[in-house]
Amino acid sequence: MNEENNELLAALDSVAEVKVGDVVKGEVLAIDDARQVIVGIEGAGVEGVIPMRELTADRDANVNDLVKVGDVLDLVVVSTIGSDKEGGSYLLSKRRLEARRAWEEIASKHNVDDIVEAPVTQVVKGGLVVDVEGVRGFVPASMIENRFVQDLNQYKGQTIRAKIIEINAADSRLILSRRDVLNEERSAALARVFNELSVGDVVEGKVARMTNFGAFIDLGGVDGLVHVSEISHERVSQPSDVLSVGEDVKVKVLGLDPEKERISLSIKATQPGPWEAAASEAPEGTVLEGTVKRVVDFGAFVEVFPGVEGLVHVSQISHKHIANPSDVLKAGDKVKVKVLEVNPDKQRLSLSIKALEEAPAREEGQSNNDRPRRQRRPRQEQAPTNYSTSEEEGSATLGDAFGDIFKDFN
């Protein structure tokens, strides 16, 4: 009898004591209706429970697809549920053990300033939640870009390169910065771009972003600015009216400032100017339709192509006498004009409205001298500049004119 008691006591003493934080093996005994997994802790003679949340992070997962009765799992003891040694139960977790091992691996593999690739799993108010080799990491909003970002949702599902700023396995704290990586990449790209580019070069880029004053063009890790005045030969109010983010464009380098890290670009400088087109599309004699842009005392300026205005001199407005061009024309009028002369080098275009109108018929017997003439302002009498001695105008000499006076001196 004593021998049996001794064997029983020995068996009880051999049961391992389970403590919170211990890593144990548990055999799956059953799966209850609450989707909890009941396991027997090996070597302890007690049972433990694995709630679904401690088995997987996937809320939509089916517990029967994850474990089967008889499976043996590595688990960590989270807390106690019962108090007696023989029948006590424990809250166990598979997820936390995997996270602990992942942290141990991360801590052994990586240090501060290491760069890792991490998928963005969640967007929260303060930044991005990322997965770094099974460990939950966080990228604060201020460390996502080297500029302000309005909407963080654009990063969800992307895999980003980020630098480890802080790593603390004991506190499960992993902070990363994507901004630091971008700044390093930009510095390298700046050195390359300023080394390769020269003022006057024409290169291809992609529209990265737009503001009210222009568009930033990505030249391969470095952005250059196309001011709104350099987008088109036509007037552009908003860059977004003619450009879209992601669009491929050709640009000409207008300026390079390595110290300020600025690159000035132009799109319109890569396109034919409006005056070049005018020379080929509107030679002398061409009839065009245009819009009166402004009226001045000596005529009216008419836009016949975007960015190309020609002058209709007051004398070319009508066959009738026009005292003031504003009496017959105003800004916004649509008119047909004939090209009298085009000079693209001087950006001059002479136009005529009256050349397209039929001249009024002369009345019988009316000569050019009968036409009404403009009343001219009286001019001060001036001494003649030329003297004529032709026979038609007489052959008088100074002696003839002053002969009587000379006689008195004889």
Short mmCIF file of C-alpha atoms in Angstrom, two decimals:
data_model
loop_
_atom_site.label_atom_id
_atom_site.label_comp_id
_atom_site.label_asym_id
_atom_site.label_seq_id
_atom_site.Cartn_x
_atom_site.Cartn_y
_atom_site.Cartn_z
CA MET A 1 0.00 0.00 0.00
CA ASN A 2 2.79 2.31 0.90
CA GLU A 3 4.40 1.52 -2.44
CA GLU A 4 1.25 2.57 -4.33
CA ASN A 5 1.05 5.79 -2.33
CA ASN A 6 4.65 6.52 -3.09
CA GLU A 7 4.03 6.00 -6.81
CA LEU A 8 1.00 8.34 -6.69
CA LEU A 9 2.96 11.03 -4.87
CA ALA A 10 5.78 10.65 -7.32
CA ALA A 11 3.36 11.04 -10.22
CA LEU A 12 1.89 14.18 -8.71
CA ASP A 13 5.31 15.63 -8.07
CA SER A 14 6.27 14.98 -11.68
CA VAL A 15 3.49 17.25 -12.94
CA ALA A 16 5.14 20.45 -14.06
CA GLU A 17 3.95 23.69 -12.58
CA VAL A 18 2.54 26.07 -15.21
CA LYS A 19 3.40 29.75 -14.91
CA VAL A 20 2.27 32.81 -16.85
CA GLY A 21 4.72 33.45 -19.64
CA ASP A 22 5.80 29.83 -19.99
CA VAL A 23 6.01 28.31 -23.44
CA VAL A 24 4.17 24.99 -23.45
CA LYS A 25 2.95 22.36 -25.87
CA GLY A 26 -0.75 21.71 -26.02
CA GLU A 27 -2.62 18.86 -27.69
CA VAL A 28 -5.96 19.82 -29.22
CA LEU A 29 -8.69 17.92 -27.33
CA ALA A 30 -11.80 19.61 -28.65
CA ILE A 31 -13.28 22.68 -30.37
CA ASP A 32 -16.34 24.07 -28.59
CA ASP A 33 -19.30 26.00 -29.99
CA ALA A 34 -17.74 29.33 -29.02
CA ARG A 35 -14.90 28.59 -31.46
CA GLN A 36 -12.51 28.04 -28.59
CA VAL A 37 -9.86 25.36 -28.77
CA ILE A 38 -9.49 23.12 -25.70
CA VAL A 39 -5.98 21.70 -25.27
CA GLY A 40 -4.19 19.50 -22.78
CA ILE A 41 -0.91 20.98 -21.60
CA GLU A 42 1.77 18.33 -21.96
CA GLY A 43 3.56 17.40 -18.75
CA ALA A 44 1.19 19.44 -16.59
CA GLY A 45 -1.94 17.32 -16.50
CA VAL A 46 -4.15 20.40 -16.89
CA GLU A 47 -6.15 21.93 -19.69
CA GLY A 48 -5.98 25.29 -21.35
CA VAL A 49 -8.19 27.36 -23.63
CA ILE A 50 -7.22 29.17 -26.86
CA PRO A 51 -9.83 31.80 -27.85
CA MET A 52 -10.16 32.45 -31.57
CA ARG A 53 -8.55 35.89 -31.19
CA GLU A 54 -5.43 34.22 -29.74
CA LEU A 55 -5.29 31.71 -32.55
CA THR A 56 -5.35 34.06 -35.55
CA ALA A 57 -5.74 37.74 -36.46
CA ASP A 58 -8.15 36.84 -39.26
CA ARG A 59 -11.63 37.45 -37.88
CA ASP A 60 -13.25 35.70 -40.83
CA ALA A 61 -11.18 32.52 -40.52
CA ASN A 62 -12.80 29.15 -39.78
CA VAL A 63 -11.31 27.56 -36.69
CA ASN A 64 -11.76 24.06 -38.17
CA ASP A 65 -9.51 25.07 -41.07
CA LEU A 66 -6.76 26.08 -38.67
CA VAL A 67 -6.55 23.19 -36.19
CA LYS A 68 -7.75 19.61 -35.83
CA VAL A 69 -8.21 17.36 -32.81
CA GLY A 70 -4.87 15.73 -32.07
CA ASP A 71 -2.75 18.61 -33.33
CA VAL A 72 0.07 19.65 -31.02
CA LEU A 73 0.66 23.41 -30.83
CA ASP A 74 3.37 25.61 -29.36
CA LEU A 75 1.65 28.08 -27.03
CA VAL A 76 2.40 30.74 -24.45
CA VAL A 77 0.57 30.96 -21.12
CA VAL A 78 -1.24 34.28 -20.91
CA SER A 79 -3.08 33.97 -17.59
CA THR A 80 -4.72 31.52 -15.20
CA ILE A 81 -8.42 30.78 -15.23
CA GLY A 82 -8.61 28.21 -12.37
CA SER A 83 -6.63 28.04 -9.13
CA ASP A 84 -6.30 24.37 -8.12
CA LYS A 85 -3.31 22.55 -9.48
CA GLU A 86 -5.11 19.44 -10.60
CA GLY A 87 -8.09 20.96 -12.39
CA GLY A 88 -6.85 24.46 -13.17
CA SER A 89 -7.24 25.98 -16.63
CA TYR A 90 -5.07 28.51 -18.43
CA LEU A 91 -5.59 31.10 -21.15
CA LEU A 92 -3.17 30.22 -23.95
CA SER A 93 -2.14 32.02 -27.12
CA LYS A 94 -0.59 30.88 -30.37
CA ARG A 95 -0.49 34.41 -31.85
CA ARG A 96 1.47 35.91 -28.97
CA LEU A 97 4.06 33.18 -29.08
CA GLU A 98 4.53 33.72 -32.80
CA ALA A 99 4.81 37.47 -32.19
CA ARG A 100 7.35 36.90 -29.38
CA ARG A 101 9.49 34.71 -31.63
CA ALA A 102 9.16 37.21 -34.46
CA TRP A 103 10.32 39.98 -32.12
CA GLU A 104 13.29 37.89 -31.03
CA GLU A 105 14.17 37.30 -34.67
CA ILE A 106 13.72 40.96 -35.59
CA ALA A 107 15.85 42.07 -32.65
CA SER A 108 18.61 39.67 -33.63
CA LYS A 109 18.53 40.56 -37.34
CA HIS A 110 17.94 44.32 -37.34
CA ASN A 111 19.23 47.42 -35.63
CA VAL A 112 18.32 51.09 -35.63
CA ASP A 113 18.93 52.68 -39.09
CA ASP A 114 18.33 49.39 -40.92
CA ILE A 115 16.01 49.73 -43.95
CA VAL A 116 13.24 47.14 -44.34
CA GLU A 117 10.36 46.53 -46.73
CA ALA A 118 6.99 46.44 -45.01
CA PRO A 119 3.41 46.04 -46.31
CA VAL A 120 0.94 48.64 -45.00
CA THR A 121 -1.78 46.67 -43.19
CA GLN A 122 -3.80 49.49 -41.68
CA VAL A 123 -4.27 53.27 -41.84
CA VAL A 124 -4.92 54.93 -38.49
CA LYS A 125 -5.33 58.56 -37.44
CA GLY A 126 -1.70 59.04 -36.49
CA GLY A 127 -0.01 57.15 -39.31
CA LEU A 128 0.46 53.72 -40.89
CA VAL A 129 0.52 50.25 -39.35
CA VAL A 130 2.98 47.97 -41.16
CA ASP A 131 4.03 44.33 -40.97
CA VAL A 132 7.77 43.82 -40.58
CA GLU A 133 8.43 40.09 -40.90
CA GLY A 134 5.45 39.26 -38.69
CA VAL A 135 5.95 42.13 -36.25
CA ARG A 136 3.58 45.08 -36.00
CA GLY A 137 5.38 48.32 -36.75
CA PHE A 138 4.21 51.92 -36.87
CA VAL A 139 5.09 54.79 -39.21
CA PRO A 140 3.97 58.17 -37.75
CA ALA A 141 2.22 60.50 -40.21
CA SER A 142 5.09 63.00 -39.97
CA MET A 143 7.54 60.31 -41.09
CA ILE A 144 5.68 59.08 -44.17
CA GLU A 145 6.75 61.75 -46.69
CA ASN A 146 9.11 64.71 -46.86
CA ARG A 147 6.05 66.87 -47.48
CA PHE A 148 2.54 67.12 -46.03
CA VAL A 149 0.17 64.31 -47.02
CA GLN A 150 -3.57 64.99 -46.91
CA ASP A 151 -4.90 61.45 -47.39
CA LEU A 152 -3.05 58.47 -45.90
CA ASN A 153 -5.43 55.90 -47.40
CA GLN A 154 -3.43 55.96 -50.64
CA TYR A 155 -0.74 53.88 -48.90
CA LYS A 156 -3.00 51.05 -47.74
CA GLY A 157 -1.97 47.78 -49.36
CA GLN A 158 1.34 49.19 -50.60
CA THR A 159 4.73 47.86 -49.61
CA ILE A 160 7.00 50.66 -48.46
CA ARG A 161 10.72 50.96 -47.71
CA ALA A 162 11.29 52.41 -44.26
CA LYS A 163 14.15 52.91 -41.83
CA ILE A 164 13.99 51.54 -38.28
CA ILE A 165 14.00 54.48 -35.85
CA GLU A 166 13.29 52.57 -32.63
CA ILE A 167 13.18 48.86 -31.82
CA ASN A 168 12.25 47.56 -28.35
CA ALA A 169 11.29 43.89 -28.13
CA ALA A 170 10.45 44.09 -24.42
CA ASP A 171 7.81 46.75 -25.04
CA SER A 172 6.84 45.40 -28.48
CA ARG A 173 7.69 48.81 -29.93
CA LEU A 174 8.85 49.23 -33.51
CA ILE A 175 8.89 52.73 -35.03
CA LEU A 176 9.89 53.35 -38.63
CA SER A 177 10.39 56.29 -40.98
CA ARG A 178 9.74 56.32 -44.68
CA ARG A 179 10.72 60.01 -44.87
CA ASP A 180 14.33 59.25 -43.96
CA VAL A 181 14.56 56.74 -46.81
CA LEU A 182 13.06 59.24 -49.27
CA ASN A 183 15.48 61.95 -48.16
CA GLU A 184 18.46 59.65 -48.68
CA GLU A 185 17.16 58.58 -52.09
CA ARG A 186 16.52 62.21 -53.02
CA SER A 187 20.03 63.27 -52.04
CA ALA A 188 21.49 60.57 -54.27
CA ALA A 189 19.10 61.47 -57.09
CA LEU A 190 19.93 65.18 -56.76
CA ALA A 191 23.63 64.49 -57.11
CA ARG A 192 22.98 62.39 -60.20
CA VAL A 193 20.53 64.82 -61.84
CA PHE A 194 22.66 67.94 -61.28
CA ASN A 195 25.64 66.05 -62.64
CA GLU A 196 23.81 64.89 -65.77
CA LEU A 197 21.59 67.88 -66.64
CA SER A 198 22.53 71.17 -68.25
CA VAL A 199 20.49 74.28 -68.96
CA GLY A 200 18.84 73.86 -72.35
CA ASP A 201 18.49 70.08 -72.17
CA VAL A 202 15.13 68.58 -73.16
CA VAL A 203 14.19 65.55 -71.05
CA GLU A 204 11.14 63.46 -70.24
CA GLY A 205 9.41 63.48 -66.88
CA LYS A 206 6.16 62.64 -65.17
CA VAL A 207 3.73 65.05 -63.52
CA ALA A 208 4.09 64.32 -59.79
CA ARG A 209 1.81 66.95 -58.25
CA MET A 210 0.27 70.33 -58.98
CA THR A 211 -0.29 73.59 -57.17
CA ASN A 212 -1.92 76.88 -58.15
CA PHE A 213 1.43 78.28 -59.27
CA GLY A 214 2.68 75.35 -61.35
CA ALA A 215 3.36 71.64 -61.74
CA PHE A 216 6.15 69.55 -60.21
CA ILE A 217 7.72 67.11 -62.66
CA ASP A 218 9.47 63.95 -61.45
CA LEU A 219 12.79 63.63 -63.28
CA GLY A 220 13.71 60.34 -61.61
CA GLY A 221 13.57 60.88 -57.86
CA VAL A 222 13.91 64.67 -58.11
CA ASP A 223 11.12 67.15 -58.81
CA GLY A 224 11.53 70.20 -61.01
CA LEU A 225 9.01 73.04 -61.23
CA VAL A 226 7.18 74.15 -64.35
CA HIS A 227 5.73 77.55 -63.47
CA VAL A 228 2.17 78.11 -64.69
CA SER A 229 3.50 80.66 -67.20
CA GLU A 230 5.76 77.97 -68.72
CA ILE A 231 3.08 75.32 -69.25
CA SER A 232 1.69 76.55 -72.57
CA HIS A 233 1.91 79.39 -75.07
CA GLU A 234 -1.75 79.93 -74.31
CA ARG A 235 -2.82 81.48 -71.03
CA VAL A 236 -3.33 78.84 -68.31
CA SER A 237 -5.32 79.70 -65.18
CA GLN A 238 -4.87 76.40 -63.34
CA PRO A 239 -2.25 73.74 -64.15
CA SER A 240 -4.91 71.08 -63.59
CA ASP A 241 -6.84 72.50 -66.55
CA VAL A 242 -4.24 71.14 -68.99
CA LEU A 243 -2.20 68.57 -67.01
CA SER A 244 -2.96 65.48 -64.93
CA VAL A 245 -0.94 63.66 -62.26
CA GLY A 246 1.00 60.76 -63.78
CA GLU A 247 1.07 62.28 -67.27
CA ASP A 248 4.33 61.95 -69.22
CA VAL A 249 5.65 65.29 -70.50
CA LYS A 250 8.69 66.71 -72.27
CA VAL A 251 10.38 69.60 -70.51
CA LYS A 252 13.25 71.94 -71.20
CA VAL A 253 15.68 72.83 -68.41
CA LEU A 254 15.60 76.58 -67.83
CA GLY A 255 17.66 76.78 -64.65
CA LEU A 256 19.67 74.68 -62.18
CA ASP A 257 20.40 75.79 -58.61
CA PRO A 258 22.31 73.05 -56.72
CA GLU A 259 22.59 75.10 -53.54
CA LYS A 260 18.83 75.60 -53.24
CA GLU A 261 18.17 72.22 -54.88
CA ARG A 262 15.87 73.86 -57.43
CA ILE A 263 15.27 72.95 -61.05
CA SER A 264 13.27 75.29 -63.29
CA LEU A 265 11.56 73.65 -66.26
CA SER A 266 9.38 74.62 -69.22
CA ILE A 267 6.88 72.63 -71.23
CA LYS A 268 6.01 75.38 -73.70
CA ALA A 269 9.68 75.78 -74.67
CA THR A 270 9.52 72.29 -76.20
CA GLN A 271 6.51 73.16 -78.34
CA PRO A 272 6.33 75.24 -81.55
CA GLY A 273 5.54 78.87 -80.80
CA PRO A 274 2.28 80.35 -82.02
CA TRP A 275 4.10 82.76 -84.31
CA GLU A 276 5.89 79.92 -86.05
CA ALA A 277 2.51 78.34 -86.75
CA ALA A 278 1.12 81.67 -87.90
CA ALA A 279 3.84 82.03 -90.53
CA SER A 280 2.92 78.70 -92.11
CA GLU A 281 -0.84 78.72 -91.55
CA ALA A 282 -1.54 82.38 -92.27
CA PRO A 283 0.54 83.67 -95.18
CA GLU A 284 -0.28 86.96 -96.87
CA GLY A 285 -3.77 86.91 -98.37
CA THR A 286 -5.21 84.35 -95.92
CA VAL A 287 -8.72 85.06 -94.63
CA LEU A 288 -9.20 84.28 -90.93
CA GLU A 289 -11.79 84.68 -88.25
CA GLY A 290 -10.63 86.31 -85.04
CA THR A 291 -11.71 87.97 -81.84
CA VAL A 292 -11.19 91.62 -81.03
CA LYS A 293 -9.07 91.67 -77.86
CA ARG A 294 -8.64 95.43 -77.39
CA VAL A 295 -9.38 98.68 -79.19
CA VAL A 296 -6.98 101.61 -79.26
CA ASP A 297 -6.98 105.03 -80.92
CA PHE A 298 -5.06 103.82 -83.96
CA GLY A 299 -6.90 100.55 -84.55
CA ALA A 300 -7.89 97.21 -83.02
CA PHE A 301 -5.91 94.10 -82.02
CA VAL A 302 -7.52 90.87 -83.19
CA GLU A 303 -6.51 87.39 -81.95
CA VAL A 304 -6.49 84.98 -84.87
CA PHE A 305 -4.61 82.09 -83.20
CA PRO A 306 -4.08 81.36 -79.50
CA GLY A 307 -1.36 83.76 -78.46
CA VAL A 308 -1.22 85.54 -81.85
CA GLU A 309 -2.73 88.99 -82.23
CA GLY A 310 -2.65 91.16 -85.32
CA LEU A 311 -3.36 94.85 -85.80
CA VAL A 312 -6.21 96.18 -87.91
CA HIS A 313 -5.12 99.76 -88.43
CA VAL A 314 -7.90 102.34 -88.31
CA SER A 315 -7.43 102.88 -92.05
CA GLN A 316 -8.13 99.14 -92.62
CA ILE A 317 -11.37 98.93 -90.64
CA SER A 318 -13.74 100.28 -93.29
CA HIS A 319 -13.92 102.07 -96.62
CA LYS A 320 -15.79 104.78 -94.76
CA HIS A 321 -13.96 107.32 -92.69
CA ILE A 322 -13.60 106.07 -89.07
CA ALA A 323 -12.75 108.78 -86.56
CA ASN A 324 -12.54 106.45 -83.57
CA PRO A 325 -12.20 102.62 -83.87
CA SER A 326 -14.27 102.17 -80.69
CA ASP A 327 -17.26 103.59 -82.59
CA VAL A 328 -17.49 100.40 -84.68
CA LEU A 329 -15.53 97.73 -82.76
CA LYS A 330 -15.40 96.49 -79.17
CA ALA A 331 -13.55 93.75 -77.29
CA GLY A 332 -15.11 90.34 -77.85
CA ASP A 333 -16.41 91.04 -81.36
CA LYS A 334 -15.93 88.23 -83.87
CA VAL A 335 -14.59 89.56 -87.16
CA LYS A 336 -13.21 88.24 -90.42
CA VAL A 337 -9.85 89.63 -91.45
CA LYS A 338 -7.42 89.34 -94.33
CA VAL A 339 -3.69 88.97 -93.71
CA LEU A 340 -1.78 91.85 -95.28
CA GLU A 341 1.63 91.01 -93.86
CA VAL A 342 3.08 88.49 -91.38
CA ASN A 343 6.49 88.81 -89.71
CA PRO A 344 7.06 86.02 -87.14
CA ASP A 345 10.54 87.28 -86.21
CA LYS A 346 9.15 90.61 -85.05
CA GLN A 347 5.85 89.01 -84.03
CA ARG A 348 3.88 91.41 -86.20
CA LEU A 349 0.72 90.68 -88.11
CA SER A 350 -1.04 93.29 -90.24
CA LEU A 351 -4.73 92.64 -90.86
CA SER A 352 -7.56 94.26 -92.77
CA ILE A 353 -11.32 94.14 -92.42
CA LYS A 354 -12.14 96.47 -95.28
CA ALA A 355 -10.15 94.28 -97.73
CA LEU A 356 -13.01 91.77 -97.44
CA GLU A 357 -15.68 94.38 -98.11
CA GLU A 358 -16.72 95.69 -101.50
CA ALA A 359 -15.60 99.24 -102.08
CA PRO A 360 -18.50 101.69 -102.55
CA ALA A 361 -19.20 102.61 -106.20
CA ARG A 362 -18.22 106.12 -107.33
CA GLU A 363 -20.93 108.40 -108.61
CA GLU A 364 -20.67 109.34 -112.30
CA GLY A 365 -18.43 112.30 -112.83
CA GLN A 366 -16.95 112.10 -109.37
CA SER A 367 -13.18 112.21 -109.35
CA ASN A 368 -10.71 111.51 -106.64
CA ASN A 369 -10.59 115.25 -105.99
CA ASP A 370 -14.33 115.24 -105.30
CA ARG A 371 -13.98 112.88 -102.37
CA PRO A 372 -14.58 114.44 -98.98
CA ARG A 373 -11.31 115.12 -97.31
CA ARG A 374 -10.42 115.08 -93.64
CA GLN A 375 -10.27 118.52 -92.14
CA ARG A 376 -6.68 119.14 -91.28
CA ARG A 377 -5.48 121.15 -88.38
CA PRO A 378 -3.90 124.49 -89.40
CA ARG A 379 -0.16 124.29 -89.36
CA GLN A 380 2.27 127.06 -88.60
CA GLU A 381 3.76 128.61 -91.70
CA GLN A 382 7.22 127.33 -92.35
CA ALA A 383 9.92 128.69 -94.52
CA PRO A 384 10.27 126.78 -97.79
CA THR A 385 13.01 124.27 -97.77
CA ASN A 386 13.56 124.12 -101.50
CA TYR A 387 13.92 126.80 -104.06
CA SER A 388 13.08 126.22 -107.65
CA THR A 389 14.56 128.02 -110.67
CA SER A 390 12.70 126.08 -113.32
CA GLU A 391 11.18 127.95 -116.22
CA GLU A 392 7.69 126.67 -115.36
CA GLU A 393 7.77 128.44 -112.01
CA GLY A 394 9.53 131.56 -113.35
CA SER A 395 13.11 132.66 -113.69
CA ALA A 396 13.16 135.64 -111.30
CA THR A 397 16.41 136.24 -109.45
CA LEU A 398 17.26 138.10 -106.26
CA GLY A 399 18.59 140.92 -108.39
CA ASP A 400 15.21 141.18 -110.10
CA ALA A 401 13.39 141.25 -106.80
CA PHE A 402 15.58 143.85 -105.15
CA GLY A 403 16.69 145.78 -108.28
CA ASP A 404 14.86 148.97 -107.41
CA ILE A 405 16.41 149.04 -103.98
CA PHE A 406 19.92 148.59 -105.42
CA LYS A 407 19.36 151.53 -107.76
CA ASP A 408 19.09 153.88 -104.82
CA PHE A 409 22.62 153.02 -103.83
CA ASN A 410 24.11 153.86 -107.25
#
